[in-house]
Amino acid sequence: MTNQSSKIELLSELIWREMDGNAVVVSPRDGKVRVLNEVGTFIWQLLSEEAPPAEIVTHLVETYEVSVLQAEQDLDKFINDLVARGILKYN
């Protein structure tokens, strides 16, 4: 799992809004628009509140009734994908 003490930040230049239950994220730097699904939006909201990975895993388990292992794997995949796309960063 992503280091539980890792701090993950949304890039400050991003603009995002929730529309119809999905987060719409716009990167002014490259003009790309990304739409997150329901679970991605749930994680995004927690990240915007500066929740640490361990807390996000707990919320995923409670909300979506998945195992801790599944929540950790899904969170890792989500975070690593958005870090690779330049939307999130480790601090």
Short mmCIF file of N, CA and C in Angstrom, two decimals:
data_model
loop_
_atom_site.label_atom_id
_atom_site.label_comp_id
_atom_site.label_asym_id
_atom_site.label_seq_id
_atom_site.Cartn_x
_atom_site.Cartn_y
_atom_site.Cartn_z
N MET A 1 0.84 -1.18 0.00
CA MET A 1 0.00 0.00 0.00
C MET A 1 0.88 1.23 0.00
N THR A 2 0.34 2.31 -0.51
CA THR A 2 1.00 3.60 -0.41
C THR A 2 1.37 3.81 1.04
N ASN A 3 2.55 4.33 1.27
CA ASN A 3 3.00 4.56 2.64
C ASN A 3 1.92 5.29 3.42
N GLN A 4 1.53 4.71 4.56
CA GLN A 4 0.44 5.28 5.34
C GLN A 4 0.76 6.68 5.84
N SER A 5 2.03 7.02 5.93
CA SER A 5 2.39 8.36 6.39
C SER A 5 2.61 9.31 5.21
N SER A 6 2.49 8.80 3.98
CA SER A 6 2.65 9.66 2.81
C SER A 6 1.57 10.72 2.80
N LYS A 7 1.97 11.91 2.41
CA LYS A 7 0.99 12.97 2.22
C LYS A 7 0.82 13.13 0.71
N ILE A 8 -0.40 13.01 0.27
CA ILE A 8 -0.70 13.11 -1.15
C ILE A 8 -1.46 14.40 -1.35
N GLU A 9 -1.01 15.18 -2.32
CA GLU A 9 -1.62 16.48 -2.54
C GLU A 9 -2.18 16.61 -3.95
N LEU A 10 -3.32 17.30 -4.04
CA LEU A 10 -3.83 17.70 -5.33
C LEU A 10 -2.98 18.88 -5.78
N LEU A 11 -2.67 18.96 -7.04
CA LEU A 11 -1.90 20.10 -7.53
C LEU A 11 -2.73 21.37 -7.39
N SER A 12 -2.11 22.42 -6.90
CA SER A 12 -2.84 23.65 -6.58
C SER A 12 -3.47 24.31 -7.80
N GLU A 13 -2.91 24.10 -8.98
CA GLU A 13 -3.46 24.77 -10.16
C GLU A 13 -4.70 24.07 -10.73
N LEU A 14 -5.03 22.91 -10.22
CA LEU A 14 -6.20 22.18 -10.73
C LEU A 14 -7.49 22.87 -10.35
N ILE A 15 -8.44 22.77 -11.23
CA ILE A 15 -9.80 23.26 -10.97
C ILE A 15 -10.69 22.03 -11.01
N TRP A 16 -11.54 21.88 -10.00
CA TRP A 16 -12.43 20.72 -10.04
C TRP A 16 -13.78 21.07 -9.43
N ARG A 17 -14.78 20.40 -9.91
CA ARG A 17 -16.14 20.52 -9.41
C ARG A 17 -16.79 19.15 -9.47
N GLU A 18 -17.76 18.97 -8.60
CA GLU A 18 -18.54 17.74 -8.66
C GLU A 18 -19.81 18.02 -9.46
N MET A 19 -20.05 17.18 -10.46
CA MET A 19 -21.24 17.32 -11.29
C MET A 19 -21.88 15.96 -11.46
N ASP A 20 -23.13 15.86 -11.07
CA ASP A 20 -23.87 14.60 -11.20
C ASP A 20 -23.16 13.43 -10.53
N GLY A 21 -22.53 13.69 -9.38
CA GLY A 21 -21.87 12.63 -8.63
C GLY A 21 -20.48 12.27 -9.09
N ASN A 22 -19.97 12.97 -10.11
CA ASN A 22 -18.63 12.71 -10.62
C ASN A 22 -17.78 13.97 -10.52
N ALA A 23 -16.53 13.80 -10.12
CA ALA A 23 -15.61 14.93 -10.10
C ALA A 23 -15.12 15.19 -11.51
N VAL A 24 -15.17 16.45 -11.91
CA VAL A 24 -14.64 16.88 -13.19
C VAL A 24 -13.40 17.71 -12.86
N VAL A 25 -12.25 17.24 -13.31
CA VAL A 25 -10.96 17.86 -12.98
C VAL A 25 -10.37 18.46 -14.24
N VAL A 26 -10.03 19.75 -14.16
CA VAL A 26 -9.45 20.46 -15.30
C VAL A 26 -8.04 20.90 -14.93
N SER A 27 -7.11 20.59 -15.79
CA SER A 27 -5.73 21.02 -15.61
C SER A 27 -5.47 22.18 -16.57
N PRO A 28 -5.39 23.42 -16.05
CA PRO A 28 -5.14 24.56 -16.93
C PRO A 28 -3.82 24.45 -17.68
N ARG A 29 -2.86 23.75 -17.09
CA ARG A 29 -1.54 23.61 -17.71
C ARG A 29 -1.62 22.94 -19.08
N ASP A 30 -2.37 21.85 -19.16
CA ASP A 30 -2.45 21.14 -20.44
C ASP A 30 -3.86 21.17 -21.06
N GLY A 31 -4.81 21.79 -20.35
CA GLY A 31 -6.16 21.91 -20.87
C GLY A 31 -6.97 20.63 -20.85
N LYS A 32 -6.44 19.59 -20.24
CA LYS A 32 -7.14 18.30 -20.21
C LYS A 32 -8.23 18.31 -19.15
N VAL A 33 -9.33 17.66 -19.50
CA VAL A 33 -10.46 17.48 -18.60
C VAL A 33 -10.56 16.00 -18.29
N ARG A 34 -10.64 15.68 -17.02
CA ARG A 34 -10.77 14.28 -16.61
C ARG A 34 -12.02 14.15 -15.75
N VAL A 35 -12.79 13.10 -15.99
CA VAL A 35 -14.00 12.84 -15.22
C VAL A 35 -13.77 11.58 -14.41
N LEU A 36 -13.95 11.69 -13.10
CA LEU A 36 -13.75 10.55 -12.21
C LEU A 36 -15.09 9.88 -11.93
N ASN A 37 -15.06 8.56 -11.83
CA ASN A 37 -16.29 7.83 -11.51
C ASN A 37 -16.64 8.02 -10.03
N GLU A 38 -17.68 7.36 -9.59
CA GLU A 38 -18.18 7.54 -8.22
C GLU A 38 -17.11 7.26 -7.16
N VAL A 39 -16.42 6.14 -7.29
CA VAL A 39 -15.40 5.79 -6.29
C VAL A 39 -14.21 6.74 -6.39
N GLY A 40 -13.81 7.07 -7.61
CA GLY A 40 -12.73 8.03 -7.80
C GLY A 40 -13.07 9.37 -7.19
N THR A 41 -14.32 9.80 -7.35
CA THR A 41 -14.78 11.06 -6.77
C THR A 41 -14.76 10.99 -5.25
N PHE A 42 -15.16 9.86 -4.70
CA PHE A 42 -15.14 9.66 -3.24
C PHE A 42 -13.71 9.81 -2.72
N ILE A 43 -12.76 9.16 -3.38
CA ILE A 43 -11.35 9.26 -2.98
C ILE A 43 -10.85 10.69 -3.16
N TRP A 44 -11.19 11.31 -4.27
CA TRP A 44 -10.75 12.67 -4.58
C TRP A 44 -11.20 13.65 -3.48
N GLN A 45 -12.46 13.51 -3.05
CA GLN A 45 -12.97 14.39 -2.00
C GLN A 45 -12.16 14.22 -0.71
N LEU A 46 -11.84 12.98 -0.37
CA LEU A 46 -11.04 12.73 0.83
C LEU A 46 -9.64 13.31 0.68
N LEU A 47 -9.05 13.17 -0.50
CA LEU A 47 -7.73 13.75 -0.74
C LEU A 47 -7.78 15.27 -0.64
N SER A 48 -8.87 15.87 -1.11
CA SER A 48 -8.99 17.33 -1.05
C SER A 48 -9.10 17.82 0.40
N GLU A 49 -9.51 16.92 1.29
CA GLU A 49 -9.58 17.23 2.72
C GLU A 49 -8.30 16.83 3.45
N GLU A 50 -7.29 16.44 2.66
CA GLU A 50 -5.97 16.04 3.16
C GLU A 50 -6.00 14.79 4.03
N ALA A 51 -6.93 13.89 3.74
CA ALA A 51 -7.00 12.62 4.47
C ALA A 51 -5.79 11.76 4.10
N PRO A 52 -5.15 11.14 5.09
CA PRO A 52 -4.02 10.24 4.79
C PRO A 52 -4.53 8.93 4.20
N PRO A 53 -3.65 8.20 3.50
CA PRO A 53 -4.07 6.95 2.86
C PRO A 53 -4.78 5.96 3.80
N ALA A 54 -4.29 5.80 5.01
CA ALA A 54 -4.91 4.84 5.93
C ALA A 54 -6.36 5.22 6.24
N GLU A 55 -6.62 6.50 6.36
CA GLU A 55 -7.99 6.96 6.62
C GLU A 55 -8.88 6.73 5.40
N ILE A 56 -8.33 6.95 4.22
CA ILE A 56 -9.10 6.72 2.99
C ILE A 56 -9.46 5.25 2.87
N VAL A 57 -8.52 4.36 3.18
CA VAL A 57 -8.79 2.92 3.14
C VAL A 57 -9.94 2.59 4.09
N THR A 58 -9.91 3.12 5.29
CA THR A 58 -10.98 2.87 6.26
C THR A 58 -12.33 3.31 5.71
N HIS A 59 -12.38 4.49 5.11
CA HIS A 59 -13.63 4.98 4.52
C HIS A 59 -14.10 4.10 3.36
N LEU A 60 -13.17 3.64 2.54
CA LEU A 60 -13.54 2.76 1.43
C LEU A 60 -14.14 1.45 1.93
N VAL A 61 -13.52 0.87 2.95
CA VAL A 61 -14.01 -0.39 3.52
C VAL A 61 -15.42 -0.20 4.09
N GLU A 62 -15.62 0.89 4.83
CA GLU A 62 -16.92 1.14 5.46
C GLU A 62 -18.01 1.48 4.44
N THR A 63 -17.66 2.25 3.44
CA THR A 63 -18.66 2.73 2.48
C THR A 63 -19.00 1.71 1.41
N TYR A 64 -17.99 1.02 0.91
CA TYR A 64 -18.20 0.12 -0.23
C TYR A 64 -18.14 -1.36 0.14
N GLU A 65 -17.97 -1.65 1.42
CA GLU A 65 -17.98 -3.03 1.91
C GLU A 65 -17.01 -3.92 1.13
N VAL A 66 -15.79 -3.44 1.00
CA VAL A 66 -14.71 -4.22 0.38
C VAL A 66 -13.71 -4.57 1.47
N SER A 67 -12.84 -5.52 1.18
CA SER A 67 -11.82 -5.90 2.16
C SER A 67 -10.77 -4.80 2.24
N VAL A 68 -10.02 -4.82 3.32
CA VAL A 68 -8.93 -3.86 3.49
C VAL A 68 -7.93 -4.02 2.35
N LEU A 69 -7.59 -5.27 2.02
CA LEU A 69 -6.64 -5.52 0.94
C LEU A 69 -7.13 -4.94 -0.38
N GLN A 70 -8.39 -5.17 -0.71
CA GLN A 70 -8.95 -4.63 -1.96
C GLN A 70 -8.93 -3.11 -1.95
N ALA A 71 -9.30 -2.50 -0.83
CA ALA A 71 -9.29 -1.04 -0.72
C ALA A 71 -7.88 -0.49 -0.89
N GLU A 72 -6.89 -1.14 -0.27
CA GLU A 72 -5.50 -0.70 -0.40
C GLU A 72 -5.02 -0.79 -1.85
N GLN A 73 -5.34 -1.91 -2.50
CA GLN A 73 -4.91 -2.10 -3.89
C GLN A 73 -5.57 -1.08 -4.82
N ASP A 74 -6.86 -0.86 -4.63
CA ASP A 74 -7.58 0.10 -5.48
C ASP A 74 -7.07 1.52 -5.25
N LEU A 75 -6.82 1.87 -4.00
CA LEU A 75 -6.30 3.20 -3.69
C LEU A 75 -4.92 3.39 -4.30
N ASP A 76 -4.06 2.40 -4.16
CA ASP A 76 -2.71 2.48 -4.76
C ASP A 76 -2.80 2.70 -6.26
N LYS A 77 -3.64 1.93 -6.92
CA LYS A 77 -3.78 2.05 -8.37
C LYS A 77 -4.27 3.45 -8.75
N PHE A 78 -5.27 3.93 -8.05
CA PHE A 78 -5.84 5.25 -8.31
C PHE A 78 -4.79 6.35 -8.12
N ILE A 79 -4.11 6.32 -6.99
CA ILE A 79 -3.11 7.35 -6.69
C ILE A 79 -1.96 7.29 -7.69
N ASN A 80 -1.43 6.11 -7.93
CA ASN A 80 -0.30 5.98 -8.86
C ASN A 80 -0.66 6.44 -10.26
N ASP A 81 -1.88 6.15 -10.69
CA ASP A 81 -2.33 6.59 -12.01
C ASP A 81 -2.38 8.12 -12.08
N LEU A 82 -2.94 8.75 -11.05
CA LEU A 82 -3.06 10.20 -11.08
C LEU A 82 -1.72 10.90 -10.85
N VAL A 83 -0.81 10.28 -10.11
CA VAL A 83 0.54 10.83 -9.98
C VAL A 83 1.23 10.78 -11.35
N ALA A 84 1.09 9.66 -12.05
CA ALA A 84 1.70 9.52 -13.38
C ALA A 84 1.13 10.52 -14.38
N ARG A 85 -0.12 10.89 -14.21
CA ARG A 85 -0.76 11.86 -15.10
C ARG A 85 -0.49 13.31 -14.68
N GLY A 86 0.22 13.48 -13.56
CA GLY A 86 0.55 14.82 -13.10
C GLY A 86 -0.58 15.56 -12.41
N ILE A 87 -1.52 14.80 -11.83
CA ILE A 87 -2.67 15.41 -11.16
C ILE A 87 -2.47 15.42 -9.64
N LEU A 88 -1.78 14.43 -9.14
CA LEU A 88 -1.47 14.33 -7.71
C LEU A 88 0.04 14.32 -7.56
N LYS A 89 0.49 14.63 -6.35
CA LYS A 89 1.91 14.51 -6.05
C LYS A 89 2.08 14.06 -4.61
N TYR A 90 3.20 13.39 -4.37
CA TYR A 90 3.58 13.01 -3.01
C TYR A 90 4.34 14.19 -2.42
N ASN A 91 4.08 14.46 -1.17
CA ASN A 91 4.80 15.54 -0.50
C ASN A 91 5.51 15.00 0.71
#
